Amino acid sequence: MSAVLILAGTAEAREVATLLADCGDVSASLAGVTARPAAFPVPVRTGGFGGADGLGEWLVRHGTKAVIDATHPFAAQMPWNAEIACRRANIPRLRLLRPEWPAQPGWIPVASFAEAASVLPAGARVLLTTGHGGLDAFAARRDVSFTLRSIEDVGPLLAHITPLRARPPFRDADETALLARIGATHLVSRNAGGTGRAKLDSAAAAGVSVVMISRPAVPPGPVAENAVEAVAWLAGTVAKRS
Ligand code: NAP
């Protein structure tokens, strides 16, 4: 196996890298947005490529044979850049996308941050677990109090948005205590899927309404749900081309 690029930024990207660590010329790419990313078992390059064109040039220059796009389910741009670059250069590409959380009774499904902000009733007390995304939409709702939980510092905020720096994983008991402490009436979450669903279970148990933002569109092409499936796709792809 040679010249595989993993577009990283998720736990699944790290899992693929771990599975491929002994397979030769495999590298990973990070956007460089996290201050102290955890160590990777394969070489890592950091920073944007300069759009689909820049990525395409990089892939050709490095003789890339396959791309595994393991960026976050809410990474809106990179999957499309990868689709365009790989299609033009005729390089096989896989989207690695963990399953969504299945909808629960009572969830309020919305398609965007703006829609999430618009469905909150006046006077709501909201736990926002959407990072810094969509902050403008929530900032405009001065009739609602927000607690914004994020891993990284989000900078200065308006008075009705209280920052809460915290790093997952979050346990059920902690989520229950947090929702009670802030008197939450609503939880706003993106449907990231994966292991971080304690907040959803705690909200359901506490009668807190869940506003769930759906994922952005996925580019056409093969999709794997986990690292093992991605490695199987890679093996099949490389076998077909050799
Ligand atoms: P995005 O909108 O898809 O990407 C924005 C730009 O960041 C891309 O156009 C690209 O710049 C650069 N980029 C993104 N992923 C990259 C990668 N793996 N390697 C090199 N450059 C990359 O993504 P985003 O929402 O800003 O997220 C940035 C990164 O953080 C992604 O890798 C994502 O997996 C990770 N992340 C995102 C979230 C989230 O909620 N969005 C959560 C956890 C982790 P160029 O056009 O210059 O190449």
XYZ file of C-alpha atoms and ligand atoms in Angstrom:
290
model
C 0.000 0.000 0.000
C 1.454 3.356 -0.805
C 0.749 7.043 -0.867
C -2.462 7.250 1.081
C -3.649 10.594 2.447
C -6.012 10.702 5.408
C -7.862 14.008 5.741
C -8.028 14.140 9.504
C -9.648 16.016 12.353
C -11.694 13.219 13.963
C -11.175 10.216 16.227
C -11.923 8.009 13.214
C -9.030 9.555 11.267
C -6.710 8.610 14.104
C -8.144 5.070 14.143
C -7.503 4.680 10.392
C -3.969 6.009 10.841
C -3.381 3.496 13.630
C -4.637 0.609 11.467
C -2.425 1.744 8.547
C 0.615 2.794 10.569
C 2.691 -0.197 9.430
C 1.522 -0.163 5.817
C 4.089 2.171 4.294
C 3.559 5.573 2.759
C 0.544 6.838 4.674
C 0.195 10.397 5.914
C -2.468 12.525 7.545
C -3.466 16.133 7.077
C -4.802 18.484 9.751
C -6.350 21.886 9.176
C -4.347 23.291 12.070
C -7.320 24.659 13.989
C -6.685 22.719 17.212
C -4.020 24.243 19.423
C -2.532 20.964 20.703
C -3.635 18.004 18.566
C -2.906 14.573 20.007
C -0.001 12.644 18.480
C -0.575 10.693 15.241
C 0.965 7.300 14.399
C 1.756 8.459 10.812
C 3.474 11.617 9.496
C 1.238 14.692 9.642
C 1.154 17.804 7.491
C -0.709 20.822 8.837
C -2.661 23.681 7.245
C -5.005 24.248 4.323
C -4.043 23.245 0.774
C -5.548 26.296 -0.907
C -8.912 24.978 -2.067
C -9.651 22.092 -4.426
C -6.957 23.265 -6.864
C -4.265 23.354 -4.181
C -5.301 19.965 -2.858
C -5.289 18.503 -6.368
C -1.759 19.774 -6.998
C -0.576 18.373 -3.674
C -2.092 14.945 -4.391
C -0.477 14.709 -7.825
C 2.885 16.027 -6.603
C 2.965 13.380 -3.851
C 1.870 10.527 -6.116
C -1.199 9.945 -3.965
C -3.015 6.711 -4.769
C -6.030 7.072 -2.490
C -7.659 9.593 -0.165
C -9.667 8.810 2.946
C -11.695 11.857 3.896
C -12.150 11.444 7.628
C -12.949 15.077 8.365
C -15.734 15.911 10.814
C -19.378 15.294 9.779
C -19.880 19.079 9.966
C -16.781 19.986 7.951
C -18.687 21.707 5.154
C -15.925 22.535 2.671
C -13.142 19.971 2.760
C -15.238 16.967 1.622
C -16.227 18.902 -1.511
C -12.650 20.043 -2.157
C -11.569 16.419 -1.855
C -14.327 15.237 -4.175
C -13.372 17.761 -6.854
C -9.610 17.266 -6.533
C -9.796 13.460 -6.577
C -12.291 13.351 -9.445
C -10.095 15.575 -11.582
C -6.920 13.602 -10.766
C -8.698 10.205 -10.998
C -7.693 9.274 -7.455
C -10.058 7.007 -5.479
C -11.623 8.780 -2.492
C -13.700 7.522 0.412
C -15.809 9.585 2.811
C -15.513 8.177 6.326
C -18.610 9.290 8.169
C -19.769 7.920 11.495
C -23.526 7.161 11.672
C -25.888 9.893 12.780
C -27.695 9.673 16.093
C -31.153 8.321 15.290
C -33.915 10.871 15.855
C -35.656 10.618 19.225
C -39.289 11.503 19.950
C -39.565 15.181 20.798
C -36.418 16.321 19.022
C -36.888 19.530 17.067
C -35.043 18.885 13.784
C -33.566 21.947 12.047
C -31.358 22.409 9.015
C -29.117 25.269 10.114
C -27.843 27.390 12.981
C -30.198 30.160 11.882
C -33.194 27.823 12.053
C -32.035 26.520 15.452
C -31.891 30.095 16.761
C -35.320 30.861 15.312
C -37.165 27.952 16.988
C -36.081 28.869 20.540
C -38.884 30.511 22.531
C -38.298 33.841 24.291
C -36.947 33.288 27.791
C -35.394 29.905 26.984
C -32.243 28.850 28.836
C -30.089 26.999 26.364
C -27.038 24.761 26.482
C -25.297 25.305 23.144
C -22.966 22.478 22.159
C -22.307 23.749 18.660
C -18.856 25.268 19.217
C -18.287 28.729 17.779
C -20.296 27.889 14.636
C -23.415 29.914 14.063
C -22.646 32.293 16.878
C -24.042 35.267 14.939
C -27.468 33.614 14.747
C -27.548 32.945 18.500
C -26.054 36.333 19.354
C -29.082 37.969 17.728
C -31.425 36.227 20.236
C -30.959 38.571 23.185
C -34.247 37.322 24.648
C -32.641 33.890 25.278
C -29.795 32.963 27.699
C -27.108 30.689 26.299
C -24.335 28.655 27.851
C -21.873 27.983 25.046
C -19.729 24.918 25.644
C -16.558 24.685 23.589
C -13.141 23.060 23.708
C -11.260 26.087 22.421
C -11.566 29.694 23.599
C -14.242 31.426 21.514
C -13.162 34.978 22.397
C -15.337 37.777 23.768
C -19.097 37.128 23.859
C -22.239 39.185 24.379
C -23.697 39.296 27.903
C -26.478 36.778 27.167
C -23.939 34.105 26.106
C -21.908 32.536 28.913
C -18.818 30.609 27.800
C -18.000 27.201 29.261
C -14.640 25.700 28.314
C -14.767 21.920 28.600
C -13.166 18.969 26.870
C -15.028 15.693 26.177
C -15.724 12.948 27.063
C -18.694 14.034 29.192
C -20.368 11.523 31.512
C -24.146 11.222 32.022
C -23.910 12.460 35.616
C -21.907 15.544 34.594
C -24.336 16.398 31.797
C -27.319 16.007 34.127
C -25.651 18.237 36.707
C -24.777 20.877 34.091
C -28.309 21.004 32.668
C -29.706 21.383 36.204
C -27.116 24.037 37.206
C -27.973 26.317 34.298
C -31.702 25.564 34.519
C -31.689 24.476 30.880
C -34.962 24.391 28.995
C -33.280 23.548 25.660
C -30.180 21.827 24.319
C -28.934 22.800 20.858
C -26.735 20.157 19.271
C -25.453 19.192 15.849
C -26.044 15.605 14.787
C -22.367 14.705 14.992
C -23.053 11.063 15.886
C -20.524 8.984 17.794
C -19.885 8.510 21.468
C -20.793 11.956 22.764
C -24.490 11.372 23.279
C -24.600 11.592 27.092
C -25.982 15.134 26.722
C -28.911 13.777 24.684
C -29.770 11.060 27.174
C -29.457 13.493 30.078
C -31.641 16.058 28.300
C -34.294 13.422 27.596
C -34.277 12.292 31.229
C -34.520 15.888 32.482
C -37.295 16.922 30.071
C -34.992 19.391 28.294
C -36.040 19.994 24.661
C -33.441 19.031 22.066
C -32.964 21.157 18.943
C -30.959 18.981 16.548
C -29.129 20.478 13.578
C -28.855 18.074 10.656
C -25.623 17.413 8.760
C -24.481 19.149 5.591
C -24.818 17.305 2.286
C -22.300 14.567 1.518
C -20.482 14.532 -1.847
C -21.340 11.620 -4.133
C -19.145 8.541 -3.812
C -18.372 5.682 -1.436
C -18.959 6.146 2.295
C -17.642 4.054 5.201
C -19.048 4.218 8.710
C -15.908 3.329 10.635
C -12.157 2.851 10.394
C -12.287 -0.898 9.745
C -14.657 -0.393 6.794
C -12.380 2.356 5.465
C -9.327 0.108 5.552
C -11.279 -2.662 3.797
C -12.269 -0.165 1.067
C -8.636 0.860 0.725
C -7.440 -2.722 0.382
C -10.074 -3.395 -2.289
C -9.269 -0.190 -4.149
C -5.538 -0.768 -4.183
C -6.034 -4.424 -5.251
C -8.260 -3.328 -8.146
C -5.717 -0.785 -9.388
C -2.587 -2.960 -9.109
P -14.171 22.808 6.462
O -15.130 23.922 6.479
O -14.530 21.605 5.695
O -12.748 23.286 5.952
C -12.364 24.648 5.877
C -10.980 24.703 5.300
O -10.041 24.172 6.256
C -10.808 23.833 4.064
O -11.249 24.505 2.912
C -9.326 23.566 4.096
O -8.591 24.706 3.654
C -9.040 23.439 5.568
N -9.104 22.050 6.024
C -10.168 21.391 6.538
N -9.831 20.150 6.884
C -8.529 20.010 6.580
C -7.610 18.951 6.698
N -7.950 17.771 7.253
N -6.331 19.154 6.264
C -5.971 20.355 5.715
N -6.793 21.394 5.584
C -8.061 21.220 6.004
O -13.838 22.322 7.949
P -14.006 23.064 9.351
O -15.372 22.876 9.836
O -13.426 24.450 9.249
O -13.079 22.148 10.236
C -11.668 22.245 10.119
C -11.075 20.934 10.611
O -11.482 20.685 11.948
C -11.500 19.736 9.757
O -10.361 18.961 9.490
C -12.462 18.986 10.647
O -12.359 17.594 10.477
C -12.037 19.395 12.040
N -13.179 19.451 12.953
C -14.253 20.190 12.601
C -15.342 20.218 13.434
C -16.558 21.011 13.056
O -17.450 21.065 13.879
N -16.655 21.579 11.868
C -15.316 19.502 14.642
C -14.199 18.756 14.965
C -13.133 18.739 14.107
P -8.042 24.800 2.135
O -9.248 25.067 1.294
O -7.070 25.923 2.194
O -7.410 23.487 1.809
